Amino acid sequence: MPTVRLQISATPAHVRTARLVATAVARRSGVADSALDEIRLAVGEACSRAVSLHEEFAPHEMITVLLEDEGKFVVTVRDLGPVGTESRHTDPLEGFADLPGPDQFLATYSDRMPTGFGLAVIGSLVDDVEIRAAGDGPGTLVRMTWPIGTALT
Amino acid sequence: MPTVRLQISATPAHVRTARLVATAVARRSGVADSALDEIRLAVGEACSRAVSLHEEFAPHEMITVLLEDEGKFVVTVRDLGPVGTESRHTDPLEGFADLPGPDQFLATYSDRMPTGFGLAVIGSLVDDVEIRAAGDGPGTLVRMTWPIGTALT
Amino acid sequence: MDLSLSTRTEGDRTIVAVGGEIDVYTAPKLREQLIDLVSNGSYHIVVDLEGVEFLDSTGLGVLVGGLKRVRAHDGSLRLVCTQERILKIFRITGLTKVFPIHASVDEAVAASD
Amino acid sequence: MDLSLSTRTEGDRTIVAVGGEIDVYTAPKLREQLIDLVSNGSYHIVVDLEGVEFLDSTGLGVLVGGLKRVRAHDGSLRLVCTQERILKIFRITGLTKVFPIHASVDEAVAASD
Ligand SMILES: Nc1ncnc2c1ncn2[C@@H]1O[C@H](COP(=O)(O)OP(=O)(O)O)[C@@H](O)[C@H]1O
Ligand SMILES: Nc1ncnc2c1ncn2[C@@H]1O[C@H](COP(=O)(O)OP(=O)(O)O)[C@@H](O)[C@H]1O
């Protein structure tokens, strides 16, 4: 059941469309049930990040979510915002180590988590994540991979 | 909640992906609940038709499903198969009048309905349907429109 | 939702209870089941659609194929369906004239051919 | 699934029971509710997350915002949550250290600040 390419206009309601599609396709591709909540959350974080970037920088462009399931289940979320809006210090593989701690953001931020928080959630949640500039134009790729079945873990 | 563009590889499992997305987006766009079963069936027929065409003529190309909800809910299914595989006599707006009748297809066909049957289902089911050659390349567009809410009926 | 199939016999009738979605993805499974039954000599089949949530023209094609196969043995294929949303596709396609459609399995089993 | 909110008071505590999904689409509704409560003088809030099916970082942001607002009035914001899949995001983000999380509304209401 190879590939699905979903494009959504940059609006919060469609983050739900992306979560729905990613989770449904993951389930049918044979991803373990125990990973589905993780996929739902990670895809939601990646798309929420993309929607905020687009609302600011590219409101009329669509966000792309690519789902592939040959051997592994791979979700790639591509925005068309400027690259590097998160500090390069927010390496998601470092989790929350580089972000302002709770005391700081309680003092500083209101109603939204610091920039980079969504990527840090993804980094803490998903074992196999890659984040890089798309290269062939503006935008960042967030690529997350999960095993299919158990044999491929 | 403007636009969703879904592309699926030409495989039966993804007809379900398309049905799921179309129905979920329709519901959130404010299409009447009573129309959702109709949308599910019509989108399924359009995508099943596209998958059979692609399996034969364009197995590695993706089928596109465009969802728009500005004022009306519009679903456009585009295949990349050769145009005119259905006889032009199978005008879906004519329903089943031009298709072989049950006795004929019981005598002639096995296990699948005659070519054009899916389009005839769509034509009988949906008030506002347009079918035409894409023009800008191979393929046919099946465009189906439903009112949003009740004011626009 | 995927397709579920369960088969039992009552006298010379074979009842196939179908659940889930019958579409281009699952129809092959139903087709195989019907082919198997006919190959094994079941020529009077009742397909119980009460558990079906979705049925499209691919599914209809498989039911028509089943009908052709049992007719080749002077058999019968009866449907059980009371759900309006499933009945609708039989009605718009004119297939209500081709399939006997019953309100219960008992009624279908009792019907003579 | 959409967000549902229902509010009641017990003594000087206000309990907000949340149901459905708290995400970038619905979080504004929860934020407004918390802002309204604080504007109307409710400074001791218990947010009951037992009916929540999904919570992401946007939802966390709104809860943190609520906490900041009640703290400005020497108030409290306590959470009720026993669902593992919801607790997980508090745990990985270190927010278990920021929010008191209780196993029941009764326990949260009884807790002193
Ligand atoms: N760890 C990260 N956190 C946030 N964004 C990142 C991260 N890694 C890459 N990116 C995104 O990709 C862009 C360039 O990434 P990359 O090609 O790895 O950078 P460079 O070429 O500067 O080493 C960044 O500006 C950012 O948008
Ligand atoms: N009623 C129809 N039934 C099936 N296919 C149709 C129908 N109308 C249009 N098409 C598709 O579009 C193609 C060209 O449509 P159209 O532009 O209306 O034709 P023409 O330019 O020949 O009048 C057809 O060959 C077919 O693929």
PDB file of C-alpha atoms in Angstrom, chain A residues 31-82:
ATOM      1  CA  VAL A  31       2.475  -0.378  12.303  1.00  0.00           C
ATOM      2  CA  ALA A  32       2.117  -1.752  15.842  1.00  0.00           C
ATOM      3  CA  ASP A  33      -0.990  -0.465  17.633  1.00  0.00           C
ATOM      4  CA  SER A  34       1.222   0.745  20.454  1.00  0.00           C
ATOM      5  CA  ALA A  35       2.916   3.208  18.066  1.00  0.00           C
ATOM      6  CA  LEU A  36      -0.284   4.793  16.798  1.00  0.00           C
ATOM      7  CA  ASP A  37      -0.663   7.292  19.665  1.00  0.00           C
ATOM      8  CA  GLU A  38       2.931   8.317  19.141  1.00  0.00           C
ATOM      9  CA  ILE A  39       2.354   8.828  15.414  1.00  0.00           C
ATOM     10  CA  ARG A  40      -0.806  10.839  16.085  1.00  0.00           C
ATOM     11  CA  LEU A  41       1.035  13.150  18.481  1.00  0.00           C
ATOM     12  CA  ALA A  42       4.235  13.492  16.452  1.00  0.00           C
ATOM     13  CA  VAL A  43       2.423  14.198  13.177  1.00  0.00           C
ATOM     14  CA  GLY A  44       0.198  16.675  15.007  1.00  0.00           C
ATOM     15  CA  GLU A  45       3.235  18.493  16.440  1.00  0.00           C
ATOM     16  CA  ALA A  46       4.992  18.622  13.075  1.00  0.00           C
ATOM     17  CA  CYS A  47       1.880  19.950  11.338  1.00  0.00           C
ATOM     18  CA  SER A  48       1.046  22.462  14.090  1.00  0.00           C
ATOM     19  CA  ARG A  49       4.576  23.825  13.763  1.00  0.00           C
ATOM     20  CA  ALA A  50       4.143  24.045   9.982  1.00  0.00           C
ATOM     21  CA  VAL A  51       0.768  25.778  10.320  1.00  0.00           C
ATOM     22  CA  SER A  52       2.182  28.470  12.634  1.00  0.00           C
ATOM     23  CA  LEU A  53       5.065  29.095  10.246  1.00  0.00           C
ATOM     24  CA  HIS A  54       2.723  29.318   7.270  1.00  0.00           C
ATOM     25  CA  GLU A  55       0.259  31.580   9.074  1.00  0.00           C
ATOM     26  CA  GLU A  56       3.128  34.001   9.501  1.00  0.00           C
ATOM     27  CA  PHE A  57       5.175  33.544   6.340  1.00  0.00           C
ATOM     28  CA  ALA A  58       3.233  31.635   3.676  1.00  0.00           C
ATOM     29  CA  PRO A  59      -0.488  31.746   4.449  1.00  0.00           C
ATOM     30  CA  HIS A  60      -1.593  30.804   0.945  1.00  0.00           C
ATOM     31  CA  GLU A  61       0.780  27.891   0.441  1.00  0.00           C
ATOM     32  CA  MET A  62      -0.044  24.319   1.304  1.00  0.00           C
ATOM     33  CA  ILE A  63       1.783  22.108   3.761  1.00  0.00           C
ATOM     34  CA  THR A  64       2.748  18.667   2.470  1.00  0.00           C
ATOM     35  CA  VAL A  65       2.586  15.426   4.408  1.00  0.00           C
ATOM     36  CA  LEU A  66       4.082  12.431   2.651  1.00  0.00           C
ATOM     37  CA  LEU A  67       3.350   8.920   3.917  1.00  0.00           C
ATOM     38  CA  GLU A  68       5.398   5.979   2.682  1.00  0.00           C
ATOM     39  CA  ASP A  69       5.199   2.412   3.845  1.00  0.00           C
ATOM     40  CA  GLU A  70       7.697   0.337   1.948  1.00  0.00           C
ATOM     41  CA  GLY A  71       9.391  -1.627   4.689  1.00  0.00           C
ATOM     42  CA  LYS A  72       9.116   1.182   7.207  1.00  0.00           C
ATOM     43  CA  PHE A  73       6.423   3.734   7.861  1.00  0.00           C
ATOM     44  CA  VAL A  74       7.860   7.147   7.035  1.00  0.00           C
ATOM     45  CA  VAL A  75       6.073  10.465   7.531  1.00  0.00           C
ATOM     46  CA  THR A  76       7.645  13.599   6.069  1.00  0.00           C
ATOM     47  CA  VAL A  77       6.111  16.980   6.869  1.00  0.00           C
ATOM     48  CA  ARG A  78       7.273  19.828   4.685  1.00  0.00           C
ATOM     49  CA  ASP A  79       6.536  23.478   5.315  1.00  0.00           C
ATOM     50  CA  LEU A  80       7.389  26.400   3.056  1.00  0.00           C
ATOM     51  CA  GLY A  81       8.406  28.782   5.814  1.00  0.00           C
ATOM     52  CA  PRO A  82      11.858  30.271   6.251  1.00  0.00           C
TER      53      PRO A  82
END
